[in-house]
CSV table of C-alpha atoms in Angstrom, one decimal:
chain,number,residue,atom,x,y,z
C,16,MET,CA,30.4,15.3,1.6
C,17,GLY,CA,32.0,12.1,0.6
C,18,TRP,CA,29.3,9.7,1.8
C,19,LYS,CA,26.6,11.9,0.2
C,20,THR,CA,28.4,11.6,-3.1
C,21,THR,CA,28.5,7.8,-2.7
C,22,ILE,CA,24.7,7.8,-2.0
C,23,ALA,CA,24.1,10.0,-5.0
C,24,ALA,CA,25.9,7.4,-7.1
C,25,LEU,CA,23.6,4.7,-5.5
C,26,LEU,CA,20.6,6.7,-6.5
C,27,GLY,CA,21.9,7.2,-10.0
C,28,ILE,CA,21.8,11.0,-9.8
C,29,SER,CA,23.1,12.2,-13.1
C,30,ALA,CA,25.0,15.3,-14.2
C,31,TYR,CA,21.7,16.9,-15.1
C,32,SER,CA,20.7,17.1,-11.4
C,33,PRO,CA,19.5,20.6,-10.3
C,34,ALA,CA,21.9,23.1,-8.9
C,35,PRO,CA,21.9,23.6,-5.1
C,36,SER,CA,18.9,25.5,-3.9
C,37,GLN,CA,19.2,28.8,-2.2
C,38,LEU,CA,16.4,28.0,0.2
C,39,PRO,CA,17.2,26.8,3.7
C,40,GLY,CA,17.5,23.1,4.5
C,41,LEU,CA,16.2,21.0,7.5
C,42,ASP,CA,19.3,21.8,9.5
C,43,ASP,CA,19.0,25.6,9.1
C,44,PRO,CA,18.7,27.4,12.4
C,45,GLY,CA,15.6,29.3,11.2
C,46,VAL,CA,13.9,26.0,10.3
C,47,GLU,CA,14.8,24.5,13.7
C,48,ARG,CA,13.4,27.6,15.5
C,49,ALA,CA,10.2,27.4,13.5
C,50,ARG,CA,9.9,23.7,14.4
C,51,ALA,CA,10.6,24.3,18.0
C,52,SER,CA,7.7,26.8,18.2
C,53,MET,CA,5.5,24.0,16.8
C,54,GLY,CA,6.7,21.3,19.3
C,55,GLY,CA,9.1,19.9,16.7
C,56,GLN,CA,6.4,19.6,14.0
C,57,LEU,CA,7.6,20.1,10.5
C,58,GLN,CA,4.3,19.6,8.7
C,59,ALA,CA,1.6,22.3,8.5
C,60,TYR,CA,-2.0,21.7,9.3
C,61,PRO,CA,-3.5,19.3,6.8
C,62,VAL,CA,-6.4,20.4,4.7
C,63,SER,CA,-9.4,18.0,4.5
C,64,ARG,CA,-12.2,18.1,1.9
C,65,THR,CA,-15.3,16.1,2.5
C,66,ARG,CA,-17.3,16.7,-0.7
C,67,TRP,CA,-15.9,15.8,-4.1
C,68,TYR,CA,-17.2,15.9,-7.6
C,69,LEU,CA,-16.0,14.6,-10.9
C,70,ALA,CA,-15.1,18.1,-12.0
C,71,ASP,CA,-12.7,18.2,-9.0
C,72,LEU,CA,-11.0,15.1,-10.3
C,73,GLU,CA,-10.4,16.9,-13.6
C,74,SER,CA,-9.0,19.9,-11.9
C,75,ALA,CA,-6.7,17.6,-9.8
C,76,THR,CA,-5.5,15.9,-13.0
C,77,HIS,CA,-4.6,19.2,-14.7
C,78,ALA,CA,-2.9,20.5,-11.5
C,79,ALA,CA,-0.8,17.3,-11.1
C,80,ASN,CA,0.6,17.6,-14.6
C,81,THR,CA,2.2,20.9,-13.4
C,82,GLY,CA,3.7,19.2,-10.3
C,83,GLN,CA,1.0,20.3,-7.9
C,84,ILE,CA,-0.3,17.1,-6.3
C,85,ALA,CA,-2.1,18.6,-3.3
C,86,GLN,CA,-5.6,18.1,-4.7
C,87,ALA,CA,-4.8,14.5,-5.6
C,88,ALA,CA,-3.4,13.8,-2.1
C,89,GLN,CA,-6.5,15.4,-0.5
C,90,LEU,CA,-8.7,13.3,-2.7
C,91,MET,CA,-6.9,10.1,-1.6
C,92,ASP,CA,-7.1,11.2,2.0
C,93,ALA,CA,-10.9,11.5,1.6
C,94,ALA,CA,-11.1,8.2,-0.2
C,95,SER,CA,-9.2,6.5,2.6
C,96,ALA,CA,-12.4,6.8,4.7
C,97,ASP,CA,-14.0,4.2,2.5
C,98,GLY,CA,-13.9,0.8,4.2
C,99,VAL,CA,-13.5,-1.3,1.1
C,100,LEU,CA,-10.6,0.8,-0.2
C,101,ALA,CA,-8.9,1.0,3.2
C,102,GLY,CA,-9.2,-2.7,3.7
C,103,VAL,CA,-7.8,-3.9,0.4
C,104,LEU,CA,-5.0,-1.3,0.4
C,105,SER,CA,-3.9,-2.2,4.0
C,106,THR,CA,-3.4,-5.8,2.8
C,107,ARG,CA,-1.0,-4.6,0.0
C,108,THR,CA,0.9,-2.2,2.2
C,109,GLY,CA,0.5,-3.1,5.9
C,110,GLY,CA,0.6,-6.8,5.0
C,111,LEU,CA,3.7,-6.4,2.9
C,112,VAL,CA,5.9,-4.6,5.4
C,113,ARG,CA,5.2,-7.3,7.9
C,114,LEU,CA,6.3,-10.1,5.7
C,115,PRO,CA,9.7,-11.6,6.6
C,116,LYS,CA,12.7,-9.4,5.8
C,117,ARG,CA,16.1,-10.5,4.5
C,118,PHE,CA,19.3,-8.5,4.9
C,119,ARG,CA,22.2,-9.2,2.6
C,120,GLY,CA,25.7,-7.7,3.0
C,121,LYS,CA,28.5,-7.5,5.5
C,122,PRO,CA,27.9,-9.8,8.5
C,123,GLU,CA,28.6,-7.1,11.1
C,124,ILE,CA,26.1,-4.7,9.5
C,125,VAL,CA,23.5,-7.4,9.1
C,126,GLU,CA,23.9,-8.4,12.7
C,127,ALA,CA,23.5,-4.9,13.8
C,128,LEU,CA,20.2,-4.5,11.9
C,129,GLU,CA,18.6,-7.8,12.9
C,130,VAL,CA,17.2,-8.9,16.2
C,131,GLY,CA,19.8,-10.3,18.5
C,132,HIS,CA,19.5,-12.8,21.3
C,133,GLU,CA,19.4,-10.0,23.9
C,134,GLN,CA,17.1,-7.7,22.0
C,135,THR,CA,13.3,-7.7,21.5
C,136,ARG,CA,13.3,-5.3,18.6
C,137,SER,CA,15.9,-4.8,15.8
C,138,VAL,CA,17.6,-1.5,15.0
C,139,PHE,CA,15.8,-1.5,11.7
C,140,ASP,CA,12.4,-1.8,13.3
C,141,GLU,CA,13.2,1.0,15.7
C,142,MET,CA,14.6,3.2,12.9
C,143,VAL,CA,11.9,2.5,10.3
C,144,PRO,CA,8.6,1.6,12.1
C,145,ALA,CA,6.4,-0.7,10.1
C,146,THR,CA,3.4,1.7,10.4
C,147,GLU,CA,5.3,4.6,8.9
C,148,LEU,CA,6.7,2.4,6.2
C,149,ALA,CA,3.2,1.1,5.3
C,150,LEU,CA,1.9,4.7,5.0
C,151,LEU,CA,4.8,5.6,2.7
C,152,ALA,CA,4.1,2.5,0.6
C,153,GLY,CA,0.4,3.5,0.4
C,154,ASP,CA,1.4,6.9,-0.9
C,155,GLY,CA,3.5,5.3,-3.5
C,156,VAL,CA,0.6,3.1,-4.6
C,157,LYS,CA,-2.0,5.8,-4.6
C,158,LEU,CA,0.0,8.8,-5.8
C,159,GLY,CA,3.1,7.3,-7.3
C,160,VAL,CA,5.2,9.4,-4.9
C,161,GLY,CA,5.7,9.8,-1.1
C,162,VAL,CA,7.9,11.7,1.2
C,163,GLY,CA,9.3,11.3,4.7
C,164,GLU,CA,12.0,12.5,7.1
C,165,LEU,CA,14.7,10.9,9.1
C,166,VAL,CA,14.4,12.7,12.5
C,167,PRO,CA,17.5,12.6,14.7
C,168,VAL,CA,16.8,11.1,18.2
C,169,GLU,CA,18.9,12.1,21.2
C,170,GLY,CA,20.4,9.1,23.0
C,171,ARG,CA,20.9,6.8,20.1
C,172,ASP,CA,23.0,6.8,16.9
C,173,PHE,CA,20.2,6.1,14.4
C,174,PRO,CA,17.3,8.4,13.4
C,175,LEU,CA,13.5,7.7,13.3
C,176,PHE,CA,11.7,7.7,10.0
C,177,VAL,CA,8.5,9.7,9.9
C,178,ARG,CA,6.2,9.8,6.9
C,179,LEU,CA,5.0,13.2,5.9
C,180,ASP,CA,1.6,14.1,4.3
C,181,PRO,CA,2.1,14.2,0.5
C,182,GLN,CA,-0.4,17.0,0.1
C,183,PHE,CA,2.4,19.4,1.0
C,184,LEU,CA,4.7,17.9,-1.7
C,185,PHE,CA,5.1,19.6,-5.1
C,186,TYR,CA,7.4,19.5,-8.0
C,187,ILE,CA,8.8,22.4,-10.0
C,188,TRP,CA,9.4,21.2,-13.6
C,189,THR,CA,11.8,24.0,-14.6
C,190,GLU,CA,14.1,23.2,-11.6
C,191,ASN,CA,13.7,19.4,-11.7
C,192,ARG,CA,13.3,19.5,-7.9
C,193,TRP,CA,10.7,18.5,-5.3
C,194,TYR,CA,9.7,20.9,-2.5
C,195,PHE,CA,7.9,20.5,0.7
C,196,ARG,CA,5.6,23.2,2.2
C,197,SER,CA,6.5,23.2,5.9
C,198,VAL,CA,5.8,25.4,9.0
C,199,ALA,CA,9.1,27.1,8.1
C,200,GLY,CA,8.2,27.8,4.4
C,201,LEU,CA,9.4,26.0,1.3
C,202,LEU,CA,12.1,23.4,1.8
C,203,PRO,CA,14.0,21.8,-1.1
C,204,ILE,CA,14.1,18.0,-1.0
C,205,THR,CA,17.4,16.3,-1.5
C,206,PRO,CA,16.9,12.5,-1.5
C,207,GLY,CA,19.7,10.6,0.2
C,208,ASP,CA,21.1,13.5,2.2
C,209,GLY,CA,20.5,11.6,5.5
C,210,ARG,CA,17.3,13.6,6.3
C,211,TRP,CA,14.9,13.5,3.3
C,212,VAL,CA,13.4,10.3,2.0
C,213,LEU,CA,11.6,10.7,-1.4
C,214,HIS,CA,9.7,7.5,-2.5
C,215,CYS,CA,9.0,7.4,-6.2
C,216,PRO,CA,7.8,4.0,-7.3
C,217,GLY,CA,5.9,5.7,-10.1
C,218,GLY,CA,9.1,6.6,-11.9
C,219,ARG,CA,11.5,9.5,-11.9
C,220,ILE,CA,9.6,11.5,-14.5
C,221,SER,CA,6.0,12.4,-13.6
C,222,PRO,CA,5.5,9.7,-11.0
C,223,TRP,CA,2.0,10.9,-10.3
C,224,LYS,CA,0.9,9.4,-13.7
C,225,ALA,CA,1.6,5.9,-12.4
C,226,GLY,CA,-0.4,6.3,-9.2
C,227,LEU,CA,-3.8,4.8,-8.9
C,228,TRP,CA,-5.4,8.1,-7.6
C,229,ARG,CA,-7.3,8.8,-10.8
C,230,ALA,CA,-9.0,5.4,-10.9
C,231,LEU,CA,-9.6,5.3,-7.1
C,232,GLY,CA,-10.7,8.9,-7.1
C,233,ARG,CA,-13.4,8.4,-9.8
C,234,ALA,CA,-14.6,5.3,-8.0
C,235,TYR,CA,-14.8,7.0,-4.7
C,236,ILE,CA,-16.7,10.0,-6.0
C,237,ARG,CA,-19.2,7.9,-7.8
C,238,LYS,CA,-19.7,5.6,-4.8
C,239,ASP,CA,-20.1,8.6,-2.4
C,240,HIS,CA,-22.7,10.2,-4.6
C,241,ALA,CA,-24.6,6.9,-5.1
C,242,LEU,CA,-24.6,6.4,-1.3
C,243,MET,CA,-26.1,9.9,-0.8
C,244,HIS,CA,-28.7,9.3,-3.5
C,245,ARG,CA,-29.7,6.0,-1.9
C,246,ASP,CA,-29.9,7.5,1.5
C,247,ASN,CA,-32.1,10.3,0.1
C,248,TRP,CA,-34.3,7.7,-1.6
C,249,GLU,CA,-34.7,5.8,1.6
C,250,ALA,CA,-35.5,9.0,3.6
C,251,LYS,CA,-38.3,9.9,1.2
C,252,LEU,CA,-39.8,6.6,0.1
C,253,ALA,CA,-38.9,4.1,2.8
C,254,ASN,CA,-41.8,5.2,5.0
C,255,PRO,CA,-45.3,4.7,3.5
C,256,ALA,CA,-47.7,7.6,2.9
C,257,ARG,CA,-50.8,7.8,5.1
C,258,VAL,CA,-54.0,8.6,3.4
C,259,ALA,CA,-57.4,9.4,5.0
C,260,VAL,CA,-60.5,8.8,3.0
C,261,ALA,CA,-63.6,10.7,4.1
C,262,PRO,CA,-67.1,10.1,2.9
C,263,ALA,CA,-68.7,12.5,0.5
C,264,GLY,CA,-71.1,13.9,3.1
C,265,ALA,CA,-68.5,14.6,5.8
C,266,THR,CA,-68.3,18.1,7.2
C,267,GLU,CA,-65.1,20.1,7.1
C,268,GLU,CA,-64.8,20.0,10.8
C,269,ALA,CA,-65.0,16.2,10.9
C,270,ARG,CA,-62.4,15.9,8.1
C,271,ARG,CA,-60.0,18.2,10.0
C,272,GLY,CA,-60.4,16.2,13.2
C,273,PHE,CA,-59.8,12.9,11.3
C,274,PHE,CA,-56.8,14.4,9.6
C,275,ALA,CA,-55.3,15.5,13.0
C,276,ARG,CA,-55.7,12.0,14.3
C,277,LEU,CA,-54.0,10.7,11.2
C,278,MET,CA,-51.1,13.1,11.7
C,279,ALA,CA,-50.7,11.7,15.3
C,280,TRP,CA,-50.4,8.2,14.0
C,281,GLY,CA,-47.9,6.5,16.2
C,282,VAL,CA,-46.5,3.0,16.7
C,283,ASN,CA,-49.7,1.5,18.3
C,284,THR,CA,-52.3,3.9,17.0
C,285,VAL,CA,-55.8,2.4,16.7
C,286,PHE,CA,-58.6,3.8,14.5
C,287,SER,CA,-62.3,3.2,15.0
C,288,LEU,CA,-64.0,4.0,11.7
C,289,THR,CA,-67.7,4.3,10.8
C,290,PRO,CA,-68.8,3.2,7.3
C,291,GLY,CA,-67.5,5.6,4.6
C,292,TRP,CA,-64.3,6.5,6.5
C,293,ASP,CA,-61.0,4.7,5.6
C,294,VAL,CA,-57.3,4.8,6.4
C,295,LYS,CA,-54.7,3.6,3.9
C,296,LEU,CA,-50.9,3.2,3.6
C,297,ILE,CA,-49.4,3.8,0.2
C,298,GLU,CA,-45.9,2.2,-0.1
C,299,SER,CA,-43.5,2.8,-3.0
C,300,ASN,CA,-43.1,-0.2,-5.2
C,301,GLY,CA,-40.4,1.5,-7.3
C,302,ARG,CA,-37.0,-0.1,-7.8
C,303,GLY,CA,-34.9,3.0,-8.3
C,304,TYR,CA,-32.7,2.2,-5.3
C,305,GLU,CA,-31.3,-0.8,-7.2
C,306,SER,CA,-29.4,1.4,-9.6
C,307,PHE,CA,-27.6,3.1,-6.6
C,308,CYS,CA,-26.8,-0.3,-5.1
C,309,LYS,CA,-25.4,-1.5,-8.5
C,310,THR,CA,-23.2,1.6,-8.8
C,311,ILE,CA,-21.9,1.1,-5.3
C,312,ALA,CA,-21.1,-2.5,-6.0
C,313,GLU,CA,-19.3,-1.6,-9.3
C,314,GLN,CA,-17.2,1.0,-7.5
C,315,ASN,CA,-16.2,-1.5,-4.8
C,316,ASN,CA,-15.1,-3.8,-7.5
C,317,GLU,CA,-13.2,-1.0,-9.1
C,318,PHE,CA,-11.3,-0.4,-5.8
C,319,VAL,CA,-10.4,-4.1,-5.5
C,320,ILE,CA,-9.2,-4.5,-9.1
C,321,ALA,CA,-7.2,-1.3,-9.0
C,322,VAL,CA,-5.3,-2.2,-5.8
C,323,ALA,CA,-5.3,-6.0,-5.8
C,324,GLY,CA,-5.2,-6.6,-9.6
C,325,GLN,CA,-8.1,-9.1,-9.2
C,326,THR,CA,-11.3,-9.6,-7.4
C,327,VAL,CA,-10.8,-11.0,-4.0
C,328,THR,CA,-12.8,-12.2,-1.0
C,329,THR,CA,-12.8,-9.5,1.7
C,330,ASP,CA,-14.6,-11.4,4.5
C,331,GLY,CA,-12.0,-14.0,5.2
C,332,GLY,CA,-11.0,-15.3,8.6
C,333,ALA,CA,-9.9,-13.2,11.6
C,334,GLY,CA,-6.3,-12.1,11.9
C,335,PHE,CA,-3.5,-11.8,9.4
C,336,SER,CA,-1.2,-14.5,8.2
C,337,ASN,CA,1.8,-14.1,6.1
C,338,ALA,CA,0.2,-16.4,3.5
C,339,ASP,CA,-3.1,-14.4,3.4
C,340,ILE,CA,-1.6,-11.6,1.4
C,341,HIS,CA,-0.8,-13.9,-1.6
C,342,LYS,CA,-4.5,-15.0,-1.7
C,343,SER,CA,-5.7,-11.4,-1.9
C,344,ILE,CA,-3.2,-9.4,-3.9
C,345,ARG,CA,-1.8,-10.5,-7.3
C,346,ALA,CA,1.8,-11.8,-6.8
C,347,ASP,CA,3.4,-9.4,-9.3
C,348,LEU,CA,1.9,-6.4,-7.5
C,349,ILE,CA,3.2,-7.5,-4.2
C,350,LYS,CA,6.6,-7.9,-5.7
C,351,GLU,CA,6.4,-4.4,-7.4
C,352,THR,CA,5.5,-2.7,-4.2
C,353,ALA,CA,8.2,-4.6,-2.2
C,354,ASP,CA,10.9,-3.8,-4.7
C,355,GLY,CA,10.1,-0.1,-4.9
C,356,LEU,CA,10.0,0.2,-1.1
C,357,ALA,CA,13.2,-1.8,-0.7
C,358,TYR,CA,15.0,0.4,-3.3
C,359,THR,CA,14.0,3.5,-1.3
C,360,VAL,CA,15.2,2.0,1.9
C,361,ASN,CA,18.5,0.7,0.4
C,362,THR,CA,19.4,4.0,-1.2
C,363,GLN,CA,18.1,6.7,1.1
C,364,ILE,CA,17.8,5.2,4.7
C,365,LEU,CA,20.3,2.5,5.2
C,366,PRO,CA,23.4,4.2,3.6
C,367,ALA,CA,23.2,7.2,5.9
C,368,TRP,CA,23.0,5.0,9.0
C,369,ILE,CA,25.8,2.7,7.7
C,370,ALA,CA,28.1,5.8,7.1
C,371,ALA,CA,27.3,7.1,10.6
C,372,ARG,CA,28.1,3.9,12.4
C,373,PHE,CA,30.6,2.0,10.2
C,374,GLY,CA,32.1,4.7,8.1
C,375,GLU,CA,31.8,5.9,4.5
C,376,ASP,CA,33.8,3.0,3.1
C,377,ALA,CA,31.2,0.6,4.4
C,378,ILE,CA,28.4,2.0,2.2
C,379,GLU,CA,29.3,0.2,-0.9
C,380,GLY,CA,28.4,-3.5,-0.5
C,381,GLY,CA,27.3,-2.7,3.1
C,382,CYS,CA,23.8,-4.1,3.4
C,383,ALA,CA,20.6,-4.4,1.4
C,384,LEU,CA,17.1,-5.2,2.4
C,385,GLU,CA,14.5,-7.3,0.6
C,386,TRP,CA,11.1,-8.6,1.6
C,387,ASP,CA,10.4,-12.3,1.2
C,388,VAL,CA,7.3,-12.2,-1.0
C,389,THR,CA,7.4,-15.9,-1.9
C,390,PRO,CA,4.1,-17.6,-1.1
C,391,SER,CA,4.3,-20.3,1.6
C,392,LYS,CA,2.8,-22.9,-0.7
C,393,ASP,CA,5.7,-22.2,-3.2
C,394,ARG,CA,8.2,-22.9,-0.4
C,395,ASN,CA,6.6,-26.2,0.2
C,396,SER,CA,6.6,-27.0,-3.5
C,397,GLU,CA,10.3,-26.1,-3.8
C,398,ALA,CA,11.2,-28.3,-0.8
C,399,SER,CA,9.2,-31.2,-2.3
C,400,ALA,CA,10.8,-30.7,-5.7
C,401,LEU,CA,14.3,-30.8,-4.1
C,402,VAL,CA,13.4,-34.1,-2.4
C,403,SER,CA,12.2,-35.5,-5.6
C,404,ILE,CA,15.3,-34.4,-7.5
C,405,ALA,CA,17.6,-35.9,-4.8
C,406,SER,CA,15.7,-39.2,-5.0
C,407,ALA,CA,15.9,-39.2,-8.8
C,408,ILE,CA,19.7,-38.5,-8.8
C,409,THR,CA,20.3,-41.3,-6.3
C,410,THR,CA,18.1,-43.8,-8.3
C,411,LEU,CA,19.6,-42.8,-11.6
C,412,THR,CA,23.2,-43.1,-10.3
C,413,ALA,CA,22.5,-46.6,-9.0
C,414,ALA,CA,20.6,-47.7,-12.2
C,415,LEU,CA,23.2,-46.3,-14.6
C,416,GLY,CA,26.1,-47.6,-12.6
C,417,VAL,CA,25.0,-51.1,-13.4
C,418,HIS,CA,25.7,-50.4,-17.0
C,419,GLY,CA,28.9,-48.6,-16.4
C,420,ILE,CA,27.5,-45.2,-17.2
C,421,ALA,CA,28.0,-42.2,-14.9
C,422,LEU,CA,25.3,-39.6,-14.3
C,423,ASP,CA,26.2,-36.0,-14.8
C,424,ALA,CA,24.9,-34.7,-11.5
C,425,ALA,CA,26.1,-31.1,-12.2
C,426,ALA,CA,24.0,-30.9,-15.3
C,427,MET,CA,21.0,-32.2,-13.4
C,428,CYS,CA,21.5,-29.5,-10.7
C,429,THR,CA,21.8,-26.9,-13.4
C,430,ARG,CA,18.7,-28.1,-15.2
C,431,PHE,CA,16.5,-28.1,-12.1
C,432,GLY,CA,18.0,-25.1,-10.4
C,433,VAL,CA,19.6,-26.8,-7.4
C,434,PRO,CA,22.1,-24.6,-5.6
C,435,VAL,CA,25.4,-26.3,-5.3
C,436,THR,CA,29.0,-25.3,-4.4
C,437,THR,CA,32.2,-25.9,-6.2
C,438,ALA,CA,33.5,-28.3,-3.6
C,439,ALA,CA,33.8,-31.9,-4.7
C,440,PRO,CA,31.0,-34.0,-3.2
C,441,ALA,CA,31.6,-37.0,-1.1
C,442,PRO,CA,31.5,-40.4,-3.0
C,443,LEU,CA,28.0,-41.6,-3.2
C,444,ALA,CA,27.5,-45.0,-1.5
C,445,LEU,CA,25.9,-47.4,-3.9
C,446,PRO,CA,23.8,-50.4,-3.0
C,447,ALA,CA,25.7,-53.7,-2.7
C,448,ALA,CA,24.1,-55.0,-5.8
C,449,ALA,CA,25.2,-52.0,-7.9
C,450,GLU,CA,28.8,-52.4,-6.5
C,451,ALA,CA,28.9,-56.1,-7.3
C,452,ALA,CA,27.6,-55.8,-10.8
C,453,PRO,CA,30.8,-54.3,-12.4
C,454,ALA,CA,32.9,-57.0,-10.8
C,455,ALA,CA,30.6,-59.7,-12.1
C,456,ARG,CA,30.9,-58.3,-15.6
C,457,ARG,CA,34.7,-58.3,-15.4
C,458,LEU,CA,34.7,-61.9,-14.4
C,459,GLN,CA,32.4,-62.8,-17.3
C,460,VAL,CA,34.8,-60.9,-19.7
C,461,ALA,CA,37.8,-62.7,-18.3
C,462,ALA,CA,36.1,-66.0,-18.7
């Protein structure tokens, strides 16, 4: 229990944490038997709803305030079928987890996590697949909370992270505890125990309030209804009406025969009409469909602004580049998602693996992950700035040396944020003219 106490300290679990639950945990024999009967599956059958109304959004809001987020999760599952939302969200989540990663900490731990010369994939990538991590990040963005499990794998000393559907996640306010509805019944969630992973970028208290699901859900419902109304309009009014005009003296039999030929009007139908008979097409010149198109466009814009923080171009070039994410998503939102995901990994996934491989004492100061979310253009600007600063220091040193004045290089580095060490720098080689000038002045003074 020592390493779990250390992880609890990393998570900041206070003295007001809930008492141990009497319900079974993941390692309980009964839970393992239930999982075995389902082929190892822990999650129950997901529930999908394909028709949503604004009244359902209100019900989901009230239910979420009591800790029941199943409706909100089902709404986000339905909204994920929207192409615009899926595309812009994948840039913020899938694009993020594929940005360069940096590990800081003890060299032996960092070396074990990163890709070696004889490996094609790192331990971290095998333990935490990018796809599962992107799904967890998406749950955090949409719902403010997500859940996953570290599944033991035979034949290796590190587990496999598996994201679980958040519609089975719920919170009991009076117990201050999250639960998961599994094939074996209710299971209490203990973050950082080496098995459960609870991702709460929305905050520790009512994280669902910080999720985007209310804004995204409203936009999805309105867009879905507008699409149905537009399709209904097209089905009724897109095809012109066919009208047969019979002369006043036509017999009823002649009118019925002409009407039958009109009903059989096909692609290449030809009518031969005598004077007094006529065939017309009446097309709708209404513009009601434009209101539906406008609503659809507004909701697409709502998706983009909610997820990306700005309006972006969604029809860019093929493929994904590390620099593309910064063009599509506001930089502070990328940083927010990256920091929240890194906190979960650093406090609930890496510590358990470090304790298992390197011992409990290696947890503190062992290793921490962060994603490099700095745009590529900023890297180029930083490099250019350093070159300019170095040139300025060299030029100023030479120019001031002529007058017997020394440049405070340390102050210059501090002012411009140049990283330096405490070691004394090598003497700067001055131009011959600068070295000769002090000697010439001394000769002048002596004279």
